[in-house]
Short mmCIF file of N, CA and C in Angstrom, two decimals:
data_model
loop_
_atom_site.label_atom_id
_atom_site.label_comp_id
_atom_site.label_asym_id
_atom_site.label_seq_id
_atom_site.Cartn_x
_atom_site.Cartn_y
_atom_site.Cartn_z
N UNK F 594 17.21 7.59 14.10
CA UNK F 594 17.15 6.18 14.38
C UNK F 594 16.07 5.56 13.51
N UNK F 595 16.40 4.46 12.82
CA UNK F 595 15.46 3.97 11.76
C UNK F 595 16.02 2.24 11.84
N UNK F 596 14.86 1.24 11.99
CA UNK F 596 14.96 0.20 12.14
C UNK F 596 14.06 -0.53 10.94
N UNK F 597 14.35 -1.70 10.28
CA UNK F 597 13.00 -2.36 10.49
C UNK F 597 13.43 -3.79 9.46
N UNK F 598 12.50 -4.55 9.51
CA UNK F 598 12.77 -6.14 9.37
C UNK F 598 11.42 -6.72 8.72
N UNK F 599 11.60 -8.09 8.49
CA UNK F 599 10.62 -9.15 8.37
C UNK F 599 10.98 -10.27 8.77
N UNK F 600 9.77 -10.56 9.63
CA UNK F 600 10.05 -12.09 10.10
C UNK F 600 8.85 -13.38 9.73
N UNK F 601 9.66 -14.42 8.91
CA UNK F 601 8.45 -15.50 8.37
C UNK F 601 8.60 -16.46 9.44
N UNK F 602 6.93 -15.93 9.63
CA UNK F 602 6.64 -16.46 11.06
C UNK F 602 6.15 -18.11 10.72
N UNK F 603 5.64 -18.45 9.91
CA UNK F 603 5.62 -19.81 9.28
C UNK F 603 6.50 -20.03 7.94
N UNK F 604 7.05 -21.02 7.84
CA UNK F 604 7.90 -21.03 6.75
C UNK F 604 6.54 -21.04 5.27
N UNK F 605 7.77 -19.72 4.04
CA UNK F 605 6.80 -20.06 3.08
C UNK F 605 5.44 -19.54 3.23
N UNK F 606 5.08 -19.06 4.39
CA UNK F 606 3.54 -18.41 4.49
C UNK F 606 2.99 -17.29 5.19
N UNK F 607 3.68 -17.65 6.24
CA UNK F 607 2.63 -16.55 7.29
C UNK F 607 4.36 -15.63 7.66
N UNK F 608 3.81 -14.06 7.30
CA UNK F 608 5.25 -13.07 7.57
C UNK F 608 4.70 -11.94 8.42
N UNK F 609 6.11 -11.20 8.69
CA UNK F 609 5.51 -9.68 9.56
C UNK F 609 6.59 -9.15 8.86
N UNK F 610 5.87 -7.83 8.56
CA UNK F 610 7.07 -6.80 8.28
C UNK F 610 6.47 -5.20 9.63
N UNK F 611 7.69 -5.05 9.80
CA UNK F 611 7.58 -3.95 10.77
C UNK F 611 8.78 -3.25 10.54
N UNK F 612 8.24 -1.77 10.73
CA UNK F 612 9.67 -0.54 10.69
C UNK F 612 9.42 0.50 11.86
N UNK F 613 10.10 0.99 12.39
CA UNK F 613 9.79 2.21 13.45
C UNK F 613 11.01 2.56 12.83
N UNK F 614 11.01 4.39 13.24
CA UNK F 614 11.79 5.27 13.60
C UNK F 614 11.28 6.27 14.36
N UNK F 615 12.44 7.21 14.87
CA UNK F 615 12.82 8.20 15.24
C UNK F 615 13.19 9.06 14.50
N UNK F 616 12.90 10.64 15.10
CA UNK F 616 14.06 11.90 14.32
C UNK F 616 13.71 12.90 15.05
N UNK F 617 14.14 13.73 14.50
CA UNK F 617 13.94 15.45 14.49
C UNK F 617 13.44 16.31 13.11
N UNK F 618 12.12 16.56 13.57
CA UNK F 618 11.75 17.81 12.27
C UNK F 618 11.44 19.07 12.68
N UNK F 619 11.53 19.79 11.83
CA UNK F 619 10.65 21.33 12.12
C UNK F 619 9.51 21.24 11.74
N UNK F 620 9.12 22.22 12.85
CA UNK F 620 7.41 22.01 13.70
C UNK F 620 6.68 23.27 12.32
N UNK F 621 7.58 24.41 11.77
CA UNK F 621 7.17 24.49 10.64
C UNK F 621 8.00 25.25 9.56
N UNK F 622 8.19 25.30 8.56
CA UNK F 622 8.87 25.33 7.75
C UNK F 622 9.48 27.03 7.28
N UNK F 623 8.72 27.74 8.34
CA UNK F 623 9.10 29.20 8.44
C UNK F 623 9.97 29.71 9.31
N UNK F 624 9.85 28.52 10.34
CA UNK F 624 10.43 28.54 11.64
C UNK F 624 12.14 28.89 11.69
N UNK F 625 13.04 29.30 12.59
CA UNK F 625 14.44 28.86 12.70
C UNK F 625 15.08 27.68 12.28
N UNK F 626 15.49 27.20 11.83
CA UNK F 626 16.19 25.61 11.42
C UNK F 626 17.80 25.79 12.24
N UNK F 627 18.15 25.02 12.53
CA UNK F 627 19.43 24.57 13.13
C UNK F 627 20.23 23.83 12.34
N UNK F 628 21.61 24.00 12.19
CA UNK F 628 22.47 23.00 11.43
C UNK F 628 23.14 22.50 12.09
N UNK F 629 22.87 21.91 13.69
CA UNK F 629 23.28 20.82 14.40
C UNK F 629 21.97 20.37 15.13
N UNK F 630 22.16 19.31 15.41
CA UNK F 630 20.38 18.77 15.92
C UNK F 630 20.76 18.90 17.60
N UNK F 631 22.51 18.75 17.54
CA UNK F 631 22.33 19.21 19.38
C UNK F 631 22.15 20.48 19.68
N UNK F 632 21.48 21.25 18.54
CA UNK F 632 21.19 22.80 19.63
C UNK F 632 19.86 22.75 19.82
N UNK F 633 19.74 23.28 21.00
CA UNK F 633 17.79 23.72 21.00
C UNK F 633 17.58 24.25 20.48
N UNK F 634 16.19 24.22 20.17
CA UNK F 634 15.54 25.14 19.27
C UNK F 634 13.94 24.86 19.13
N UNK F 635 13.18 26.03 19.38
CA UNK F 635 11.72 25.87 19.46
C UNK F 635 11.15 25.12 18.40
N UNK F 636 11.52 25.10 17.30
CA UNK F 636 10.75 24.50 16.38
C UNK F 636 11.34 23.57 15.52
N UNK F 637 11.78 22.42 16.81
CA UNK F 637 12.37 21.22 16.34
C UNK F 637 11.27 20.42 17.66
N UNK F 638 11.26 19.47 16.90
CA UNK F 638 10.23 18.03 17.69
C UNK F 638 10.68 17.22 17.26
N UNK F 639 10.20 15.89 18.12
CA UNK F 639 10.41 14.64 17.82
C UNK F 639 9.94 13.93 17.50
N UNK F 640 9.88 13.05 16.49
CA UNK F 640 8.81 12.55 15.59
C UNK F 640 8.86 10.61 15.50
N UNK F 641 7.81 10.20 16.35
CA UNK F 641 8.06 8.54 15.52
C UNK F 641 7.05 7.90 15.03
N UNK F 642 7.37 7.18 14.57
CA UNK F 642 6.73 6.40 13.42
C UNK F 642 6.65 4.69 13.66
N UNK F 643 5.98 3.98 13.56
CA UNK F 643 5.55 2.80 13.96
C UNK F 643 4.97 2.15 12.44
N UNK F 644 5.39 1.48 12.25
CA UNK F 644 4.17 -0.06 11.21
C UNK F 644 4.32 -0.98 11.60
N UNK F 645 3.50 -2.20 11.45
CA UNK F 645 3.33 -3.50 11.59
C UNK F 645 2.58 -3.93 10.46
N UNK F 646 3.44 -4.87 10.37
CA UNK F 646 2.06 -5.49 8.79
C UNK F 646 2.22 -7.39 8.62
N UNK F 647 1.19 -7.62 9.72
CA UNK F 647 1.10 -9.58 9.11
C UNK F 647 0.61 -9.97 8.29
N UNK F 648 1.39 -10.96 7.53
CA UNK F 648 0.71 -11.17 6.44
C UNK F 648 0.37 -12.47 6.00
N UNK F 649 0.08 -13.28 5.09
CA UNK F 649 0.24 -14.98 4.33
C UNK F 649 -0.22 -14.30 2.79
N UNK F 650 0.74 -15.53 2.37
CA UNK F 650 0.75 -15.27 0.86
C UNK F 650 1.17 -16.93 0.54
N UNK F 651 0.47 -17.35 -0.97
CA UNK F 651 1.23 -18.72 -1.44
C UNK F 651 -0.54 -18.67 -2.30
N UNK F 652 -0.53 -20.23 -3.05
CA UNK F 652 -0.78 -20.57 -4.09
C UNK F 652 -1.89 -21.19 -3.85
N UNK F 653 -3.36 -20.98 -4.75
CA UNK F 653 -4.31 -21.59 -4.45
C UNK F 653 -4.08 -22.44 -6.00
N UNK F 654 -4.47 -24.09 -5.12
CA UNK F 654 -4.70 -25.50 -6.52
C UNK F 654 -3.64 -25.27 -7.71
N UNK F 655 -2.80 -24.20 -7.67
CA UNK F 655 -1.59 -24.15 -8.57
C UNK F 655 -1.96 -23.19 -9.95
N UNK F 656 -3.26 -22.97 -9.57
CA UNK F 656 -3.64 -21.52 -10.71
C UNK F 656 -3.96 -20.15 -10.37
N UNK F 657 -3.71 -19.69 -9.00
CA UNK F 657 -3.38 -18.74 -8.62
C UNK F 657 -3.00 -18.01 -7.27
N UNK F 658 -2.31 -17.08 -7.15
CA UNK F 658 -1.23 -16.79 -5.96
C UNK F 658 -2.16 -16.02 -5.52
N UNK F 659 -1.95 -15.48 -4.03
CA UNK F 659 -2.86 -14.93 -3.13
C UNK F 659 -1.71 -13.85 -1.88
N UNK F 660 -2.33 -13.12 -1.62
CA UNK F 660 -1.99 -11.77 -0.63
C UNK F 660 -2.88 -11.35 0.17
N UNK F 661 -2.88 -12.10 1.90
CA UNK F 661 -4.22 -11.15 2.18
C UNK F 661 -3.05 -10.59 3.62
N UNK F 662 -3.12 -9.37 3.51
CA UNK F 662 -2.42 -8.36 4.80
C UNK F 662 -3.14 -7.40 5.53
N UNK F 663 -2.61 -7.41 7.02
CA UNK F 663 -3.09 -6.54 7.77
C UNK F 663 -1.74 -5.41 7.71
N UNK F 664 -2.39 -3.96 7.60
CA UNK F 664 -1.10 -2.97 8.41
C UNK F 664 -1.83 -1.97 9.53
N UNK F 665 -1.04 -1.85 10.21
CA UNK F 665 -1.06 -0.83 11.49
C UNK F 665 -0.15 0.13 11.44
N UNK F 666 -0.30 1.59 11.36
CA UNK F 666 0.59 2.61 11.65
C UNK F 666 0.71 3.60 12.19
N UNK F 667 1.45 4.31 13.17
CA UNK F 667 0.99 5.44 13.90
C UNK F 667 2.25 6.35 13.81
N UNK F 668 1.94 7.30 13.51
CA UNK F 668 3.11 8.50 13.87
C UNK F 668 2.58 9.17 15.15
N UNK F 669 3.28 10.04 15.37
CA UNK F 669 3.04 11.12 16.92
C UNK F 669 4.38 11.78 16.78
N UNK F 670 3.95 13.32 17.23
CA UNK F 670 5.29 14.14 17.52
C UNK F 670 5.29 14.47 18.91
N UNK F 671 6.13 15.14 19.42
CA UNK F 671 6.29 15.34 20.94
C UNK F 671 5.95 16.73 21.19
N UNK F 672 4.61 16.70 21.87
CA UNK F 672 3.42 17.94 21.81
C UNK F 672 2.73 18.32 20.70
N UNK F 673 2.27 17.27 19.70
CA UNK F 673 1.66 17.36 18.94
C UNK F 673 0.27 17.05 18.99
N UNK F 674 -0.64 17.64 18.33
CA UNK F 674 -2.16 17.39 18.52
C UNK F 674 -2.33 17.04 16.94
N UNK F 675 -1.39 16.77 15.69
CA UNK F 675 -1.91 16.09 14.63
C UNK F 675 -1.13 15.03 14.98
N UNK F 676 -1.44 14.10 16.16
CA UNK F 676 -0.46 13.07 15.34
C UNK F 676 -1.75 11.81 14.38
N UNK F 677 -1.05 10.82 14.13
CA UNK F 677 -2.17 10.22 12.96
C UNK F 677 -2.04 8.89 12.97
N UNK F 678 -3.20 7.92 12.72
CA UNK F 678 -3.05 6.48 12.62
C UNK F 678 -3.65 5.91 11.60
N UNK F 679 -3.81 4.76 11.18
CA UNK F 679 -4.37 4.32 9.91
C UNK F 679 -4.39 2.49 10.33
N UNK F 680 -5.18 1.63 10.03
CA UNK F 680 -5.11 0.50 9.60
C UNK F 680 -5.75 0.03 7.89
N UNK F 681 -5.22 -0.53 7.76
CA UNK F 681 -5.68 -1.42 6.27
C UNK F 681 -5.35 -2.97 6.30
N UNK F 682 -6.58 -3.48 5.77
CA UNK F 682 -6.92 -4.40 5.37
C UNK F 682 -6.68 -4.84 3.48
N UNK F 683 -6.27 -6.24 2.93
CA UNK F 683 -5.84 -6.07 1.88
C UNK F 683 -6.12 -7.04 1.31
N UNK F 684 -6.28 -7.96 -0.12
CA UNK F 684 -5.84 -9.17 -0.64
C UNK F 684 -5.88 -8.77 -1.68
N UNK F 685 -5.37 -9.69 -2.38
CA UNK F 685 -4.97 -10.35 -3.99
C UNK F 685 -5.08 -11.30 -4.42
N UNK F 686 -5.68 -11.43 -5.35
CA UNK F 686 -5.96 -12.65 -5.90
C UNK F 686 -5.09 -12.54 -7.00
N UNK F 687 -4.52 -13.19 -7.74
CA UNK F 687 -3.92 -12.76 -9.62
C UNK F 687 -3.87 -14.68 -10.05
N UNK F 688 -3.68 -14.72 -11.23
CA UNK F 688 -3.63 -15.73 -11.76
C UNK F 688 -2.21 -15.89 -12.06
N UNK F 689 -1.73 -17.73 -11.97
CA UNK F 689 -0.32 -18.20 -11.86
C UNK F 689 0.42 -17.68 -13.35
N UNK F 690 1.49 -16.95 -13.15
CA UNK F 690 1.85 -16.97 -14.55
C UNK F 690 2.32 -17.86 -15.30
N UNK F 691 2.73 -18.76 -14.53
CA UNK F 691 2.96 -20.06 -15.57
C UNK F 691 2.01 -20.77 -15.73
N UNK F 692 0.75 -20.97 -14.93
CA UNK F 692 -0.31 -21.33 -15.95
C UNK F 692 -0.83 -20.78 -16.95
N UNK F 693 -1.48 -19.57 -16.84
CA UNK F 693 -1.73 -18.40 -17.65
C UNK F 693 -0.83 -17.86 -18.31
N UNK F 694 0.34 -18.19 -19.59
CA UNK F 694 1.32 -16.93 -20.17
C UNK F 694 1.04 -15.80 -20.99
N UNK F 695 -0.37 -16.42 -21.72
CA UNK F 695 -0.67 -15.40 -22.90
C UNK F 695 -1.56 -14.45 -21.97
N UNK F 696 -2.68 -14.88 -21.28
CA UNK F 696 -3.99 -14.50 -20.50
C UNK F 696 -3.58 -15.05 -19.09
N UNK F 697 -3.64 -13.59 -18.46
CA UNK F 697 -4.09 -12.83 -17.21
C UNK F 697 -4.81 -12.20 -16.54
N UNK F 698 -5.17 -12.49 -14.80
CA UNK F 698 -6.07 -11.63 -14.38
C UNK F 698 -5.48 -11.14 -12.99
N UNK F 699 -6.11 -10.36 -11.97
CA UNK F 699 -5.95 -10.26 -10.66
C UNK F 699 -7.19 -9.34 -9.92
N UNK F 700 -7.58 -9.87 -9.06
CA UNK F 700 -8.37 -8.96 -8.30
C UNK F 700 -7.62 -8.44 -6.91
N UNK F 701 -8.38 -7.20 -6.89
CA UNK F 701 -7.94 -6.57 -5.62
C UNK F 701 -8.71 -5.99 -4.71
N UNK F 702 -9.01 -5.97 -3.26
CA UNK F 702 -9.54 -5.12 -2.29
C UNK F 702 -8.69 -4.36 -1.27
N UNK F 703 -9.48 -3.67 -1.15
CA UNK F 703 -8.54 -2.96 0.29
C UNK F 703 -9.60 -1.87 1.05
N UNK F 704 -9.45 -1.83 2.03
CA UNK F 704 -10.00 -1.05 3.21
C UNK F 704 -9.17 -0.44 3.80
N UNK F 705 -9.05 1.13 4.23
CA UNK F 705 -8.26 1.57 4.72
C UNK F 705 -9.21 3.03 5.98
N UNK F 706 -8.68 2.77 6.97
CA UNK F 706 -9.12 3.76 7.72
C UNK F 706 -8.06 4.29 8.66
N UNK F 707 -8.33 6.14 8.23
CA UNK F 707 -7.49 6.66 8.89
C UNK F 707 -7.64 8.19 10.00
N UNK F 708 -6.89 8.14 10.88
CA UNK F 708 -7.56 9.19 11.70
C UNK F 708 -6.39 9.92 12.28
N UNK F 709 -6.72 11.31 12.07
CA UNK F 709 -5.76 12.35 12.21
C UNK F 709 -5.97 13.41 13.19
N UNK F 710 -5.25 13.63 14.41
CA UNK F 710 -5.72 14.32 15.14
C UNK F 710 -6.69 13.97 16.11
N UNK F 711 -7.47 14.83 16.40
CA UNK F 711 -8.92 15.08 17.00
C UNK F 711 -9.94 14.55 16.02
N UNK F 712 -9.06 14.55 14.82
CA UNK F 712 -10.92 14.64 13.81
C UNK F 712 -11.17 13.14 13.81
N UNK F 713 -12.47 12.91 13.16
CA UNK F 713 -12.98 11.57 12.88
C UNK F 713 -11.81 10.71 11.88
N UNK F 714 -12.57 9.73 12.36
CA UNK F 714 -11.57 8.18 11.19
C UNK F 714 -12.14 8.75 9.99
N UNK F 715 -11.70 8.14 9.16
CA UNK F 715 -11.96 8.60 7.24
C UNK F 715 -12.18 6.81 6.94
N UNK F 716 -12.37 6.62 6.04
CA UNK F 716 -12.65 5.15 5.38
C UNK F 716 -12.80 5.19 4.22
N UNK F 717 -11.53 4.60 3.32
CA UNK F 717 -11.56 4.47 2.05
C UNK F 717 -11.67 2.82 1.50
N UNK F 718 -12.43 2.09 0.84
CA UNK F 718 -12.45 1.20 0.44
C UNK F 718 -12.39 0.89 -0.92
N UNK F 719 -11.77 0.17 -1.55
CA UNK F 719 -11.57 -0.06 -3.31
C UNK F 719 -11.75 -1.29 -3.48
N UNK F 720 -11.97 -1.96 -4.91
CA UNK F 720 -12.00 -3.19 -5.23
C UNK F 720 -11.89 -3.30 -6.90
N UNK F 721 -11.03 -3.80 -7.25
CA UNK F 721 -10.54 -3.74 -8.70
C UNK F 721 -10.39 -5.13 -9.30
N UNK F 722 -10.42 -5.15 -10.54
CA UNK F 722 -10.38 -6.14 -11.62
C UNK F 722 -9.36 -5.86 -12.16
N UNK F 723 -8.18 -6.96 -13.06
CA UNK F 723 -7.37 -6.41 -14.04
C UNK F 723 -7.31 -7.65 -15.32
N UNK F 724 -7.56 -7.65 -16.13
CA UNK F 724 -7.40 -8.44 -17.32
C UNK F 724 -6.39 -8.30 -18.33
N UNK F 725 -5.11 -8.92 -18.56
CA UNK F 725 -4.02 -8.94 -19.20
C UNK F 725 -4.27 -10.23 -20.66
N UNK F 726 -3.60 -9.33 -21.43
CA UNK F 726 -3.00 -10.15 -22.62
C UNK F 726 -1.99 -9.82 -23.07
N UNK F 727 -0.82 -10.88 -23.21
CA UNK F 727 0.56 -10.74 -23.81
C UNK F 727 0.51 -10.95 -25.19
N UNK F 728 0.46 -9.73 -25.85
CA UNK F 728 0.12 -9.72 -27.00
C UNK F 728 1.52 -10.09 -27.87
N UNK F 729 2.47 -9.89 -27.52
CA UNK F 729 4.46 -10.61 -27.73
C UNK F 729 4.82 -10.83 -26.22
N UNK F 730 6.13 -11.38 -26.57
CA UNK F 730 7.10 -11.38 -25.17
C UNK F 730 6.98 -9.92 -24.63
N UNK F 731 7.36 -9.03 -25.40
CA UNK F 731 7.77 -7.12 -25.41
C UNK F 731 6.54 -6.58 -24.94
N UNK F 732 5.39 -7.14 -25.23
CA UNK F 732 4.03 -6.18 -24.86
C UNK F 732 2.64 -7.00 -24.17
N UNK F 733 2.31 -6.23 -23.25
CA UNK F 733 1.66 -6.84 -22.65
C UNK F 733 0.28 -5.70 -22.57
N UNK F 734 -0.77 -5.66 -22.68
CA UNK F 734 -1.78 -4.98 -22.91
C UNK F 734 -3.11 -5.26 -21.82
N UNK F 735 -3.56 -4.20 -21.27
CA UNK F 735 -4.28 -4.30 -19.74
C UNK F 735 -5.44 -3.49 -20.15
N UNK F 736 -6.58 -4.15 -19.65
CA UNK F 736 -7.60 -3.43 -19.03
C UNK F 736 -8.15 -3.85 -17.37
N UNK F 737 -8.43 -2.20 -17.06
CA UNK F 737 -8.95 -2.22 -15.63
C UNK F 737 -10.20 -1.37 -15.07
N UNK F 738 -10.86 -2.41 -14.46
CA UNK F 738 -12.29 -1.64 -13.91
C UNK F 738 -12.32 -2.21 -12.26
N UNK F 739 -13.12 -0.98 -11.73
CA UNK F 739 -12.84 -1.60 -10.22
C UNK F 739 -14.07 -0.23 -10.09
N UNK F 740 -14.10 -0.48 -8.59
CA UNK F 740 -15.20 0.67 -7.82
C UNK F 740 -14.17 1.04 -6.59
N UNK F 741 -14.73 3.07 -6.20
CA UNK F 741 -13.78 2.94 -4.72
C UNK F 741 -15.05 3.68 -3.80
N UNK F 742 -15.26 3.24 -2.64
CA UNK F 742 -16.25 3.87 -1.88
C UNK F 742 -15.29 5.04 -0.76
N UNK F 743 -16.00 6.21 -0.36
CA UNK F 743 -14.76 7.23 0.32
C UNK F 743 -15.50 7.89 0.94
N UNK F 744 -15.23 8.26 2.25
CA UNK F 744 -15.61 9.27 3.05
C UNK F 744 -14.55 10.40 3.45
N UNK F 745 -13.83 10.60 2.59
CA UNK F 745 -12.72 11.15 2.64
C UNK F 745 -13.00 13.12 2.37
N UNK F 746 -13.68 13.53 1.56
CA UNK F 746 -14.25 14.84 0.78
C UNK F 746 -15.36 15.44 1.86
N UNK F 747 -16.07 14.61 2.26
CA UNK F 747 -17.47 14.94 2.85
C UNK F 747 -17.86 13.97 4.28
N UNK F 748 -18.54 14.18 5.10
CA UNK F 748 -19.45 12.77 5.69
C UNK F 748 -19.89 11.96 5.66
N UNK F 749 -19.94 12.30 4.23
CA UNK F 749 -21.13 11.23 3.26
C UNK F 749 -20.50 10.19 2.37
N UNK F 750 -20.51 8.62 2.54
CA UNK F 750 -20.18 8.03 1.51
C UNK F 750 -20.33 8.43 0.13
N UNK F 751 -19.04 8.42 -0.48
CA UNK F 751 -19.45 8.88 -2.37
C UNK F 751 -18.77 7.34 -2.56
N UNK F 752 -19.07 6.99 -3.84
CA UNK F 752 -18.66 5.91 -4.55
C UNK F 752 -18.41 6.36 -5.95
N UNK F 753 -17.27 6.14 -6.46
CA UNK F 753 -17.00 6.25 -7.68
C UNK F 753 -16.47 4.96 -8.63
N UNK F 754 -16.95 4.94 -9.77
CA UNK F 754 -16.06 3.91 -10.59
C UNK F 754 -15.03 4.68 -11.52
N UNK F 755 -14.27 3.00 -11.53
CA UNK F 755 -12.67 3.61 -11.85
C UNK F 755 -12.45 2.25 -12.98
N UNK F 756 -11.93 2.71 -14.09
CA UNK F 756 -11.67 2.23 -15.24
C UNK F 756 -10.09 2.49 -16.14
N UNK F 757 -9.84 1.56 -16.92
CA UNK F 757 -8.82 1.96 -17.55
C UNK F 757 -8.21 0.81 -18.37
N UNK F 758 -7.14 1.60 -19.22
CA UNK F 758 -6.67 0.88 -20.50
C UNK F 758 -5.43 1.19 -20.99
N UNK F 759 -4.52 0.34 -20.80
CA UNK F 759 -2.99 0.58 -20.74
C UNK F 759 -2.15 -0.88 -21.23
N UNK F 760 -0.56 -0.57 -21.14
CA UNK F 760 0.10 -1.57 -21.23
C UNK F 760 1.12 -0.97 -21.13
N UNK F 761 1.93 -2.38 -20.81
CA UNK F 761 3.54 -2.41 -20.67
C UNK F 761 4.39 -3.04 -21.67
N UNK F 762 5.19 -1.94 -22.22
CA UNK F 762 6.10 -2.47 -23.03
C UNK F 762 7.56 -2.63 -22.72
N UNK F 763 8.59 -3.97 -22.86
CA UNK F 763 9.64 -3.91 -22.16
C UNK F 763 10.64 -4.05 -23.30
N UNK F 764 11.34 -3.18 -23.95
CA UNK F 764 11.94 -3.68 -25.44
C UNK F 764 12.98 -4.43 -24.81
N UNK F 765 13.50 -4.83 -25.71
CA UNK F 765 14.89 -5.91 -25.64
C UNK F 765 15.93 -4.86 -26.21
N UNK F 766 17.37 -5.44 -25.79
CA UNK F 766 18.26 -4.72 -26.78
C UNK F 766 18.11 -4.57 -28.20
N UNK F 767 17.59 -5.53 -28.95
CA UNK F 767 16.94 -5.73 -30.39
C UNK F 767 16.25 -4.71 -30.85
N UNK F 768 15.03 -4.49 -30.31
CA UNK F 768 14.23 -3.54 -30.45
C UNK F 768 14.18 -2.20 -30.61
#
């Protein structure tokens, strides 16, 4: 069983996207497997899954578009002690492309915390820069610098910076 939708809860601005399901998995991959899901079998469970994610998005003064979202998610199996949850926090900033065609930018944050089991929440946070130039129609050329803070490895906040230098090229049939 697998559902899921969006509903714009203000026209043009304010949305929800949400999905749940249902199933059957094996509890582990050594286990017996079944090739009908109506037989019993010890090492089949039931597994669901939950998101929610509200959001608003639209245009600041007409020079640049915006994304700020919440998500919520939880799985759980039936007698499970990993099951797991997570929320994140999000936005975007980027610049309008039709104001900007040659020169581009976008910033990004996000916060994410997640907790599995018994053990503690984890907390990953990032925040990035991106600077574009359309150097032709065909090529577009990027640099990116940002920082991510993580408690993910250890107890201990680490912070790392994150950099980079790329592009996208889209040929035409011509080309």
């Amino acid at each position: 069983l697998s559902a899921q939708g969006t509903l714009e809860a203000i026209e043009k601005w304010a949305y929800v996207d949400a999905n749940a399901s249902v199933s059957q998995q094996s509890v582990s991959a050594f286990g017996t497997r079944s090739s009908d899901s109506a037989l019993i079998n010890s090492n089949r469970t039931e597994v669901s899954s939950f998101q929610v994610s509200p959001y608003v998005r639209g245009r600041l003064a007409g020079l640049a578009n915006y994304e700020a979202r919440w998500r919520a998610a939880s799985t759980s199996g039936q007698g499970s002690t990993a099951d797991s949850s997570s929320q994140e926090t999000s936005l975007r900033v980027s610049s309008d492309a039709s104001s900007f065609r040659r020169l581009g930018w976008s910033a990004d944050y996000s916060q994410q915390t997640s907790k599995f089991g018994s053990r503690e929440s984890r907390t990953m946070e990032r925040m990035s820069g991106t600077l574009f130039f359309s150097a032709t129609p065909d090529l577009r050329l990027l640099a990116r610098g940002g920082s991510e803070n993580n408690d993910l490895a250890s107890l201990n906040n680490k912070q790392y910076t994150t950099w980079g230098l790329g592009g996208v090229w889209k040929p035409t049939d011509r080309t």
